[in-house]
Amino acid sequence: QVQLVESGGGLVQAGGSLRLSCAASGRTFSRYAMGWFRQAPGKEREFVTAISWSGVTTSYTDSVKGRFTISRDNAKNTVYLQMDSLKPEDTAVYYCARGVGSGIDSGFSSWGQGTQVTVSA
């Protein structure tokens, strides 16, 4: 089982940027899709974005399209989430997850512990 550790969260003003990182242990990181989810206070966890093992295919929820960018560096066993033009409604705990398979539609598991992102007005 892979271990995932998120970092890079913090407090920013609306319109600002953050880059989240997810470091993964394990020898097979590059074979699996990776994704980011988030959970705001009092709300359910929601899908944000995902990237295939090759990095060619990505998917974003509509609310973050044009503002967030997912990327990965398989040599470093790390996936990133660049978050630009942040809005107060982006405030949430952000979780990294590994896909069951190499494609973005195969489901996700091996959740990290999360990193807090807070966006002030």
Coordinates of N, CA and C in Angstrom, one line a residue:
Q1 N 0.8 -1.2 0.0 CA 0.0 0.0 0.0 C 0.9 1.2 0.0
V2 N 0.5 2.2 -0.9 CA 1.3 3.4 -1.0 C 0.9 4.4 0.2
Q3 N 1.9 5.2 0.6 CA 1.7 6.2 1.6 C 1.8 7.6 0.9
L4 N 0.8 8.4 1.2 CA 0.7 9.7 0.6 C 0.8 10.8 1.7
V5 N 1.6 11.9 1.4 CA 1.7 13.0 2.3 C 1.6 14.3 1.6
E6 N 0.5 15.0 1.9 CA 0.3 16.3 1.3 C 1.0 17.4 2.0
S7 N 1.3 18.5 1.3 CA 1.9 19.7 1.9 C 1.6 20.9 1.0
G8 N 1.9 22.1 1.5 CA 1.7 23.3 0.7 C 0.5 24.1 1.0
G9 N -0.4 23.6 1.9 CA -1.6 24.4 2.3 C -1.2 25.6 3.1
G10 N -2.2 26.5 3.3 CA -2.0 27.7 4.1 C -3.1 28.6 3.9
L11 N -2.8 29.8 4.4 CA -3.8 30.9 4.4 C -3.4 31.9 3.3
V12 N -4.3 32.2 2.4 CA -4.1 33.2 1.4 C -5.3 34.1 1.2
Q13 N -5.1 35.3 0.6 CA -6.2 36.1 0.2 C -6.8 35.7 -1.1
A14 N -8.1 36.1 -1.3 CA -8.7 35.8 -2.5 C -7.9 36.4 -3.7
G15 N -7.8 35.6 -4.7 CA -7.0 35.9 -5.9 C -5.6 35.5 -5.8
G16 N -5.2 35.0 -4.7 CA -3.8 34.5 -4.5 C -3.7 33.0 -5.0
S17 N -2.5 32.5 -4.8 CA -2.1 31.2 -5.4 C -1.4 30.3 -4.3
L18 N -1.6 29.0 -4.5 CA -0.9 28.1 -3.7 C -0.5 26.9 -4.6
R19 N 0.6 26.2 -4.2 CA 0.9 24.9 -4.9 C 1.0 23.8 -3.9
L20 N 0.1 22.9 -4.0 CA 0.1 21.7 -3.1 C 1.0 20.6 -3.7
S21 N 1.6 19.9 -2.9 CA 2.4 18.7 -3.3 C 1.9 17.5 -2.5
C22 N 2.1 16.3 -3.2 CA 1.7 15.1 -2.6 C 2.9 14.1 -2.9
A23 N 3.6 13.8 -1.9 CA 4.7 12.8 -2.0 C 4.3 11.4 -1.7
A24 N 4.6 10.5 -2.5 CA 4.2 9.1 -2.4 C 5.4 8.2 -2.2
S25 N 5.2 7.2 -1.4 CA 6.2 6.2 -1.2 C 5.7 5.0 -2.0
G26 N 6.7 4.1 -2.3 CA 6.3 2.9 -3.1 C 7.0 2.9 -4.5
R27 N 7.2 1.7 -5.0 CA 8.0 1.5 -6.2 C 7.1 1.7 -7.5
T28 N 5.8 1.6 -7.4 CA 4.9 1.6 -8.5 C 4.1 2.9 -8.7
F29 N 4.5 4.0 -8.2 CA 3.8 5.2 -8.3 C 3.4 5.6 -9.7
S30 N 4.4 5.4 -10.6 CA 4.1 5.8 -12.0 C 3.1 5.0 -12.8
R31 N 2.7 3.9 -12.2 CA 1.7 3.1 -12.9 C 0.2 3.5 -12.7
Y32 N 0.0 4.4 -11.7 CA -1.3 4.7 -11.3 C -1.7 6.2 -11.5
A33 N -3.0 6.4 -11.8 CA -3.6 7.7 -11.8 C -3.5 8.3 -10.4
M34 N -3.5 9.6 -10.4 CA -3.5 10.3 -9.1 C -4.6 11.4 -9.2
G35 N -5.1 11.7 -8.0 CA -6.2 12.7 -8.0 C -6.1 13.6 -6.7
W36 N -6.9 14.7 -6.8 CA -7.0 15.6 -5.6 C -8.5 15.7 -5.3
F37 N -8.9 15.6 -4.1 CA -10.2 15.8 -3.6 C -10.2 16.9 -2.5
R38 N -11.3 17.4 -2.1 CA -11.3 18.4 -1.1 C -12.6 18.3 -0.3
Q39 N -12.6 18.7 1.0 CA -13.7 18.7 1.9 C -13.8 20.0 2.7
A40 N -14.9 20.7 2.4 CA -15.1 22.0 3.1 C -15.8 21.7 4.4
P41 N -15.8 22.5 5.4 CA -16.5 22.3 6.7 C -18.0 22.1 6.5
G42 N -18.5 21.0 7.0 CA -19.9 20.7 6.9 C -20.3 20.2 5.6
K43 N -19.4 19.9 4.7 CA -19.8 19.4 3.4 C -19.1 18.0 3.1
E44 N -19.6 17.3 2.1 CA -19.0 16.1 1.7 C -17.7 16.3 0.9
R45 N -16.9 15.3 0.9 CA -15.7 15.3 0.1 C -16.0 15.3 -1.4
E46 N -15.4 16.1 -2.2 CA -15.7 16.2 -3.6 C -14.5 16.1 -4.4
F47 N -14.7 15.6 -5.6 CA -13.6 15.4 -6.6 C -13.2 16.8 -7.1
V48 N -11.9 17.0 -7.2 CA -11.3 18.2 -7.8 C -10.7 18.0 -9.1
T49 N -9.7 17.1 -9.2 CA -9.0 16.9 -10.4 C -8.3 15.5 -10.4
A50 N -7.9 15.0 -11.5 CA -7.2 13.8 -11.6 C -6.3 13.8 -12.8
I51 N -5.2 12.9 -12.8 CA -4.3 12.9 -13.9 C -3.9 11.4 -14.1
S52 N -3.8 11.0 -15.3 CA -3.5 9.6 -15.6 C -2.0 9.3 -15.3
W53 N -1.6 8.1 -15.4 CA -0.3 7.7 -15.0 C 0.8 8.3 -15.9
S54 N 0.4 8.5 -17.2 CA 1.3 9.1 -18.2 C 1.4 10.6 -18.1
G55 N 0.4 11.2 -17.4 CA 0.3 12.7 -17.3 C -0.4 13.3 -18.5
V56 N -0.8 12.5 -19.5 CA -1.4 13.0 -20.7 C -2.8 13.4 -20.5
T57 N -3.6 12.6 -19.8 CA -5.0 12.9 -19.6 C -5.3 13.5 -18.2
T58 N -6.0 14.5 -18.2 CA -6.4 15.2 -17.0 C -7.9 15.4 -17.0
S59 N -8.5 15.6 -15.8 CA -9.9 16.0 -15.6 C -10.0 16.9 -14.5
Y60 N -10.9 17.9 -14.6 CA -11.2 18.9 -13.6 C -12.7 19.1 -13.4
T61 N -13.0 19.3 -12.1 CA -14.4 19.7 -11.9 C -14.6 21.1 -12.4
D62 N -15.8 21.4 -12.8 CA -16.1 22.6 -13.5 C -15.7 23.9 -12.6
S63 N -15.9 23.8 -11.3 CA -15.6 25.0 -10.5 C -14.2 25.4 -10.4
V64 N -13.3 24.5 -10.9 CA -11.8 24.9 -10.8 C -11.2 25.0 -12.2
K65 N -11.9 24.7 -13.2 CA -11.3 24.7 -14.6 C -10.8 26.1 -14.9
G66 N -9.6 26.2 -15.4 CA -9.0 27.5 -15.7 C -8.3 28.1 -14.6
R67 N -8.4 27.6 -13.4 CA -7.8 28.1 -12.2 C -6.8 27.1 -11.6
F68 N -7.1 25.8 -11.6 CA -6.2 24.8 -11.0 C -5.6 24.0 -12.1
T69 N -4.4 23.5 -11.8 CA -3.6 22.7 -12.8 C -3.0 21.5 -12.0
I70 N -3.3 20.3 -12.4 CA -2.6 19.1 -11.8 C -1.5 18.7 -12.7
S71 N -0.4 18.2 -12.1 CA 0.7 17.7 -12.8 C 1.4 16.7 -11.9
R72 N 2.3 15.9 -12.6 CA 3.0 14.9 -11.8 C 4.5 14.8 -12.3
D73 N 5.3 14.3 -11.4 CA 6.7 14.0 -11.7 C 6.9 12.6 -11.2
N74 N 6.8 11.7 -12.1 CA 6.9 10.3 -11.6 C 8.3 9.9 -11.1
A75 N 9.3 10.6 -11.6 CA 10.7 10.3 -11.2 C 10.9 10.7 -9.7
K76 N 10.1 11.7 -9.3 CA 10.1 12.2 -7.9 C 9.0 11.6 -7.0
N77 N 8.1 10.8 -7.6 CA 7.0 10.2 -6.9 C 6.1 11.3 -6.3
T78 N 5.8 12.3 -7.1 CA 5.1 13.5 -6.5 C 4.1 14.0 -7.5
V79 N 2.9 14.4 -7.0 CA 1.9 15.0 -7.8 C 1.7 16.4 -7.2
Y80 N 1.3 17.3 -8.1 CA 1.2 18.7 -7.7 C -0.2 19.2 -8.0
L81 N -0.7 20.2 -7.3 CA -1.9 21.0 -7.6 C -1.6 22.4 -7.5
Q82 N -1.4 23.1 -8.7 CA -1.2 24.5 -8.7 C -2.6 25.2 -8.7
M83 N -2.8 26.0 -7.7 CA -4.1 26.7 -7.5 C -3.9 28.2 -7.6
D84 N -4.5 28.7 -8.7 CA -4.5 30.2 -8.9 C -5.9 30.8 -8.8
S85 N -5.9 32.1 -8.7 CA -7.2 32.8 -8.6 C -8.1 32.2 -7.5
L86 N -7.5 32.0 -6.4 CA -8.3 31.3 -5.3 C -9.5 32.1 -4.9
K87 N -10.5 31.4 -4.5 CA -11.7 32.0 -4.0 C -12.0 31.5 -2.6
P88 N -12.8 32.3 -1.8 CA -13.1 31.8 -0.5 C -13.8 30.5 -0.5
E89 N -14.6 30.1 -1.5 CA -15.3 28.9 -1.6 C -14.3 27.7 -1.9
D90 N -13.0 28.0 -2.2 CA -12.0 26.9 -2.3 C -11.5 26.5 -1.0
T91 N -11.9 27.2 0.1 CA -11.4 26.8 1.4 C -11.9 25.4 1.8
A92 N -10.9 24.5 2.1 CA -11.2 23.1 2.4 C -9.9 22.4 2.8
V93 N -10.1 21.2 3.3 CA -9.0 20.3 3.4 C -8.8 19.6 2.1
Y94 N -7.6 19.6 1.5 CA -7.3 19.0 0.3 C -6.6 17.7 0.5
Y95 N -7.1 16.6 -0.2 CA -6.6 15.3 0.0 C -6.0 14.8 -1.3
C96 N -4.9 14.1 -1.3 CA -4.3 13.4 -2.4 C -4.8 12.0 -2.3
A97 N -5.0 11.4 -3.5 CA -5.3 10.0 -3.6 C -4.7 9.3 -4.8
R98 N -4.4 8.0 -4.6 CA -3.9 7.2 -5.7 C -5.0 6.4 -6.4
G99 N -5.0 6.4 -7.7 CA -6.0 5.6 -8.4 C -5.8 4.1 -8.3
V100 N -6.9 3.4 -8.5 CA -6.9 2.0 -8.5 C -6.1 1.4 -9.7
G101 N -6.2 2.1 -10.9 CA -5.5 1.8 -12.1 C -4.8 2.9 -12.7
S102 N -4.4 2.8 -13.9 CA -3.6 3.8 -14.6 C -4.5 4.9 -15.2
G103 N -5.8 4.7 -15.4 CA -6.6 5.7 -16.0 C -7.4 6.5 -14.9
I104 N -7.9 7.6 -15.3 CA -8.5 8.5 -14.4 C -9.9 8.1 -13.9
D105 N -10.5 7.1 -14.5 CA -11.8 6.7 -14.2 C -11.9 5.4 -13.4
S106 N -10.8 4.9 -12.9 CA -10.7 3.6 -12.2 C -11.0 3.7 -10.7
G107 N -11.3 4.8 -10.2 CA -11.5 5.0 -8.8 C -10.2 5.3 -8.0
F108 N -10.3 5.7 -6.8 CA -9.2 6.2 -6.0 C -9.2 5.6 -4.6
S109 N -8.0 5.4 -4.1 CA -7.8 4.9 -2.8 C -6.5 5.4 -2.2
S110 N -6.0 4.9 -1.2 CA -4.7 5.3 -0.5 C -4.7 6.8 -0.3
W111 N -5.7 7.2 0.5 CA -5.8 8.7 0.8 C -4.7 9.2 1.7
G112 N -4.3 10.4 1.5 CA -3.4 11.1 2.4 C -4.2 11.7 3.6
Q113 N -3.5 12.4 4.4 CA -4.1 12.9 5.6 C -4.7 14.3 5.4
G114 N -4.3 14.9 4.3 CA -4.9 16.2 3.9 C -4.1 17.4 4.3
T115 N -4.3 18.5 3.6 CA -3.6 19.8 4.0 C -4.7 20.9 3.9
Q116 N -4.7 21.8 4.8 CA -5.7 22.8 4.9 C -5.4 24.0 4.0
V117 N -6.4 24.4 3.2 CA -6.3 25.6 2.4 C -7.4 26.5 2.9
T118 N -7.0 27.7 3.2 CA -8.0 28.7 3.7 C -7.8 30.0 2.8
V119 N -8.9 30.5 2.2 CA -8.9 31.6 1.4 C -9.7 32.7 2.0
S120 N -9.1 33.8 2.4 CA -9.9 34.9 3.0 C -10.4 35.9 1.9
A121 N -11.5 36.6 2.2 CA -12.1 37.5 1.3 C -11.2 38.8 1.2

